[in-house]
Steps between C-alpha positions, in 0.01 A plus 500: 500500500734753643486568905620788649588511857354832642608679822201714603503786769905581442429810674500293852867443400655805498440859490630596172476314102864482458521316842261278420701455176818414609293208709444281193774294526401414842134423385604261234747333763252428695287383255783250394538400905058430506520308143776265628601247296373574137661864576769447283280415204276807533592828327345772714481771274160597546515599851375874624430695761199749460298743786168539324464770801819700388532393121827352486511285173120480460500671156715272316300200614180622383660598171595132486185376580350705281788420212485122540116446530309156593440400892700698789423239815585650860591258711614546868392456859271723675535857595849521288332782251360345196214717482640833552773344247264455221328793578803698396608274224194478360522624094167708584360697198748340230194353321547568123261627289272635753295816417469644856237743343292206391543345826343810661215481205445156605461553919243764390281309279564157712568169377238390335447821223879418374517307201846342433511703201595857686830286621798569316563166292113436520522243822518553852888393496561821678326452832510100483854251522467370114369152531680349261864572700368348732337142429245581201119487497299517825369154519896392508619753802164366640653130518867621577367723855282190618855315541691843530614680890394816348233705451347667177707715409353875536420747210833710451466848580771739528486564886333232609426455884845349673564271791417617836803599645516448929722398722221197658625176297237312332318802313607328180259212534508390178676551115467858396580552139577782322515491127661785286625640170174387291569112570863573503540366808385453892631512838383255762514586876483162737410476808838531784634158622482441838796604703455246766267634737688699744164695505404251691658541836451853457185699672214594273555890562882465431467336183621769297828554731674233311481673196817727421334803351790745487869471534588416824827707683587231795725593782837289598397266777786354686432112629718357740548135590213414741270731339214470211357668279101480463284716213143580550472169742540240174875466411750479777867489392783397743887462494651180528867649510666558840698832555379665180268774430269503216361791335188502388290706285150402448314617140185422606146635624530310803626678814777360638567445843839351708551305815641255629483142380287344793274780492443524111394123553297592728316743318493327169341185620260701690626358851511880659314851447718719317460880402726433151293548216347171376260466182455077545158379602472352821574177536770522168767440784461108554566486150873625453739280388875623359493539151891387493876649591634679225847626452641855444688342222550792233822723501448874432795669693568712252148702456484496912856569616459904414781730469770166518410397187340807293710619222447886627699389864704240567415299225605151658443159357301309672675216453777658765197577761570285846081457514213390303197639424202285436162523379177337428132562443241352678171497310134551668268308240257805327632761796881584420815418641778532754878603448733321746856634489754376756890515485787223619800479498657384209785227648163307642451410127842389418399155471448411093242339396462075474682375204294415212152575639294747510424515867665847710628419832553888597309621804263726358271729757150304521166628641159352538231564375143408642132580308193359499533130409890570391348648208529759252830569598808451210866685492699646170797677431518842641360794259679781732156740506643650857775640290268670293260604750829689709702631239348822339468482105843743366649565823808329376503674196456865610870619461434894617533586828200430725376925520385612866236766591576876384273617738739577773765530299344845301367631874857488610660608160258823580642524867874498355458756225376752734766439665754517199385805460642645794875445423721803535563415088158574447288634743108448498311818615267403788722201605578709831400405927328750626556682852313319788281730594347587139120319601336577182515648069199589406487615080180732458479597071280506231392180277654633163900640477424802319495838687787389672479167669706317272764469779253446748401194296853388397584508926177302598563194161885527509655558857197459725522090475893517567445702818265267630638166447829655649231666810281253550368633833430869354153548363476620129194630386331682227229744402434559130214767429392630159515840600819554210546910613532337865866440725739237429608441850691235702511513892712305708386439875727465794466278825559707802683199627771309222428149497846284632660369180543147713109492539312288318370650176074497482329491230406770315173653457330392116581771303238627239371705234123600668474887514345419844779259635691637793792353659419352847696559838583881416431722738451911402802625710713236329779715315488554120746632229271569129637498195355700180569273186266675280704624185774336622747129342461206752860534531506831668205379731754160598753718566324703758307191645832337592605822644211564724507117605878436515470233287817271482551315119485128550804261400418133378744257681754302293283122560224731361644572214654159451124361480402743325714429262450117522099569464554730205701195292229225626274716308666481188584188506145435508431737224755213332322215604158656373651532147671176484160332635276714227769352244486156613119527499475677169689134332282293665226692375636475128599142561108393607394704211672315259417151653106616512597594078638142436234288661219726290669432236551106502 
């Protein structure tokens, strides 16, 4: 008989396969730590963890099952996922020799017109387990199930009907068997164990909150000497160590809820009214008892002192640390657990251990813990699942700069070039301040450039948008007709009075390209200068706009040109880090390729 030790719902873990992974080690330790004595004597190869919800190393167990034949037992307590286990490791339509066309013959003309002849092999050993594998003639599988815990075996189909999978314990009531493979083998789903009956305490419409259906993400809780802990009004954990802080972090359904120690005891043996959440039947509070003291006895420094000892910073031994860090696990029977993390300092455990015994006379951090009838509590080494919860899968392996928004980067970069273009090197046309007391351009020409209002076009696309960001508070409008043998004109309004250039600037009036549109705030003895661009290059037209306005070219300041410049090589190293990402991407690519090839092919 070989046994396999089975770690269902992996997923609750940690986020990630490879996490879950690189816990195995762990898992098998603690197996060693529950198994005791004969420990040493027991190989432990066998062990896996699986997420039937996820499909983390589900497919090589069925293959097994399916490989190695005979009877697959389930056994575990209730509500741990044996149902929604086999349902996923279930070998369903492997049957050999089955003629699914006969089957569908067969449903059609019911049972009783099928002769065994129309099976394939002349017998029914396609839909039924082959007697014969399985204790010979009827009258002997007869006597065997009188004395036998099981029931008849079912006919074998290739999907049969599987367990009911829910998350109310108890809805396997009884053996459920499942043969497969034409009498190649079966599996058998039990019924759970019983966990211990924390259900008990618990009210009838909160049942289900003890069952951990997704992964929980706790928060650090802080507990201070004088304070406890209590979750969902059942457990209530409390710190036995003066001057020390404990950190908690609770992976559990259970909502947890801090205050001080008098209080908590209060609460938890029902003595006061309370507004902390509380799940426990009334009347559950007479019946706490302390479950036991148990130490923070388990060293892990090095995963929990950070930057001090990570080999990317300071990279210290912990060995040379002036403080411990320790650790344990507090376990809530069929609910979860708790991670308690505390640190000391590390001359209070300077004193060695008793010569030639086993017994450790260092002053470890204790807490209390209290539950109904100081049970279904217990305690194991630390697994660390805060540290996976926090730390975000790669981040320590992402070795290109982190990459900020472009967004205002590329609105300023547009700022700065207009403005580059107005150097004295290399003057921009339309870069240029107008006079203050221009009020208004208006463009009036013809939708198409031919017939002359190519420059009229090239002025309103080309120089028009310069002039106004420079002029914000001049209004810059258009009129377009389709009239082509019609003016090209631009007209250029004056205010009677020039606006102060220490005033503050309005804005503008929306420009636009609606033959209707007419500039606001005008009045008709306003002066105006008009200029004919019709046959004319947008040049010629500047030219005499800046004369008739007394436009004055506008000169970028030297910090100006020093972002721009700083902007301009951002961008590029950008362009860089796009092309070194696309590479990196483009291996890993190739790389998952290949793997994907190799496992097809083995």
């Amino acid at each position: 008989m070989d046994m396999s030790f089975i770690v269902t719902r992996s997923d609750l873990l940690a986020p990630r396969k490879e996490q879950v992974d690189g816990l195995m080690p762990y898992v098998v330790q603690v197996l060693r730590d529950a198994l005791g004595g004969i420990a040493a004597n027991v190989r432990l190869g066998n062990v896996r963890c699986v997420s039937a919800k996820r499909g983390w190393w589900t497919r090589p167990i069925k293959e097994d099952i399916y490989n190695r034949g005979g009877g697959g037992w389930m056994v575990g307590k209730v509500n741990v996922g044996k149902s929604n286990l086999i349902e996923t490791l279930f070998p369903k339509g492997r049957t050999e020799n089955v003629s699914f066309g006969t089957l569908k013959y067969a449903a059609e003309r019911g049972p009783k017109q099928v002769s065994t002849s129309t099976w394939p092999g002349g017998n029914m050993a396609a839909l039924h387990v082959n007697q014969q594998r399985f204790g010979g003639s009827r009258e002997k599988d007869r006597k065997t199930l009188q004395d036998s815990p099981l029931p008849p075996a079912p006919p074998e189909t290739p999907f049969p009907a599987l367990p009911l999978v829910s998350s109310v314990p108890g809805t396997t009531a009884s053996p459920i068997r499942l043969p497969f493979g034409n009498g190649k083998g079966e599996l058998v789903d039990l019924p759970g164990l019983e966990r211990g009956g924390l259900e008990a305490y618990v009210m009838d419409e909160h049942k289900q909150d003890l069952v951990m259906r997704s992964r929980p993400k706790p928060e650090q809780l802080s507990l201070k000497y004088g304070q406890s802990l209590l979750l969902g009004g059942l457990v209530r954990i409390t710190p036995l160590t003066p001057d020390l802080n404990v950190l908690v972090y609770p992976f559990v359904p259970l909502k947890p809820h801090i205050a001080s120690t008098e209080r908590a005891i209060a609460i938890h043996t029902e003595q006061e009214p309370s507004a902390a959440p509380s799940i426990a039947k009334l009347g559950v509070g007479n019946r706490m008892a302390s479950a036991g003291r148990f130490s923070l006895k388990y060293d892990v420094t090095r995963q929990r002192a950070g930057a001090l000892t990570s080999k990317a910073a300071a990279g210290l031994n912990a060995n040379v640390l002036p403080f411990l860090v320790l650790s344990t696990d507090v376990l809530i029977e069929g609910c979860g657990w708790v991670e308690l993390v505390a640190q000391v300092r590390k001359k209070d455990f300077e004193s060695p251990v008793i010569a030639k015994t086993f017994l450790d006379d260092k002053p470890y951090p204790q807490v209390e813990v209290v539950s109904p009838g100081g049970r279904h509590i217990g305690v194991r080494r630390p697994m660390g699942a805060w540290l996976l919860c926090e730390r975000k899968p790669g981040s320590l392996n992402h070795k290109i700069r982190p990459r900020r928004s472009m967004k205002g980067v590329k609105k300023r970069l547009k700022v700065l070039r207009t403005l580059e273009q107005s150097k004295p090197t290399a003057p921009s046309p339309g870069a240029a301040r107008l006079s203050n007391d221009v009020k208004r351009i208006h463009l009036d020409f013809a939708h198409e450039f031919n017939n002359g209002h190519f420059g009229a076009r090239k002025v309103w696309r080309t120089y028009l948008p310069r002039l106004q960001f420079h002029n914000p508070a001049v209004s810059m409008t258009v009129k377009r007709h389709s009239d082509q043998s019609g003016p090209s004109m631009l007209t250029i309004f004056y205010a009677r009075f020039p606006a102060s250039s220490s005033s503050n600037i309005l804005p503008a009036p929306t420009s636009s390209t609606d033959p209707s549109a007419k500039a606001s705030g005008h009045d008709t003895w306003d002066r105006t200068e008009t200029i004919d661009m019709k046959h004319k290059h947008e040049s010629e037209v500047l030219s005499k706009l800046i004369e008739l306005t007394d436009a004055v070219p506008y000169e970028p300041t030297m910090d100006e040109l020093a972002e721009l410049e700083e902007v301009t090589e951002e961008v590029r190293r950008s362009g860089r880090d796009r092309e070194r990402q696309a590479r990196f991407n483009e291996v890993k690519r190739q790389e998952a390729a290949l793997l994907e090839q190799a496992r097809g092919s083995t």
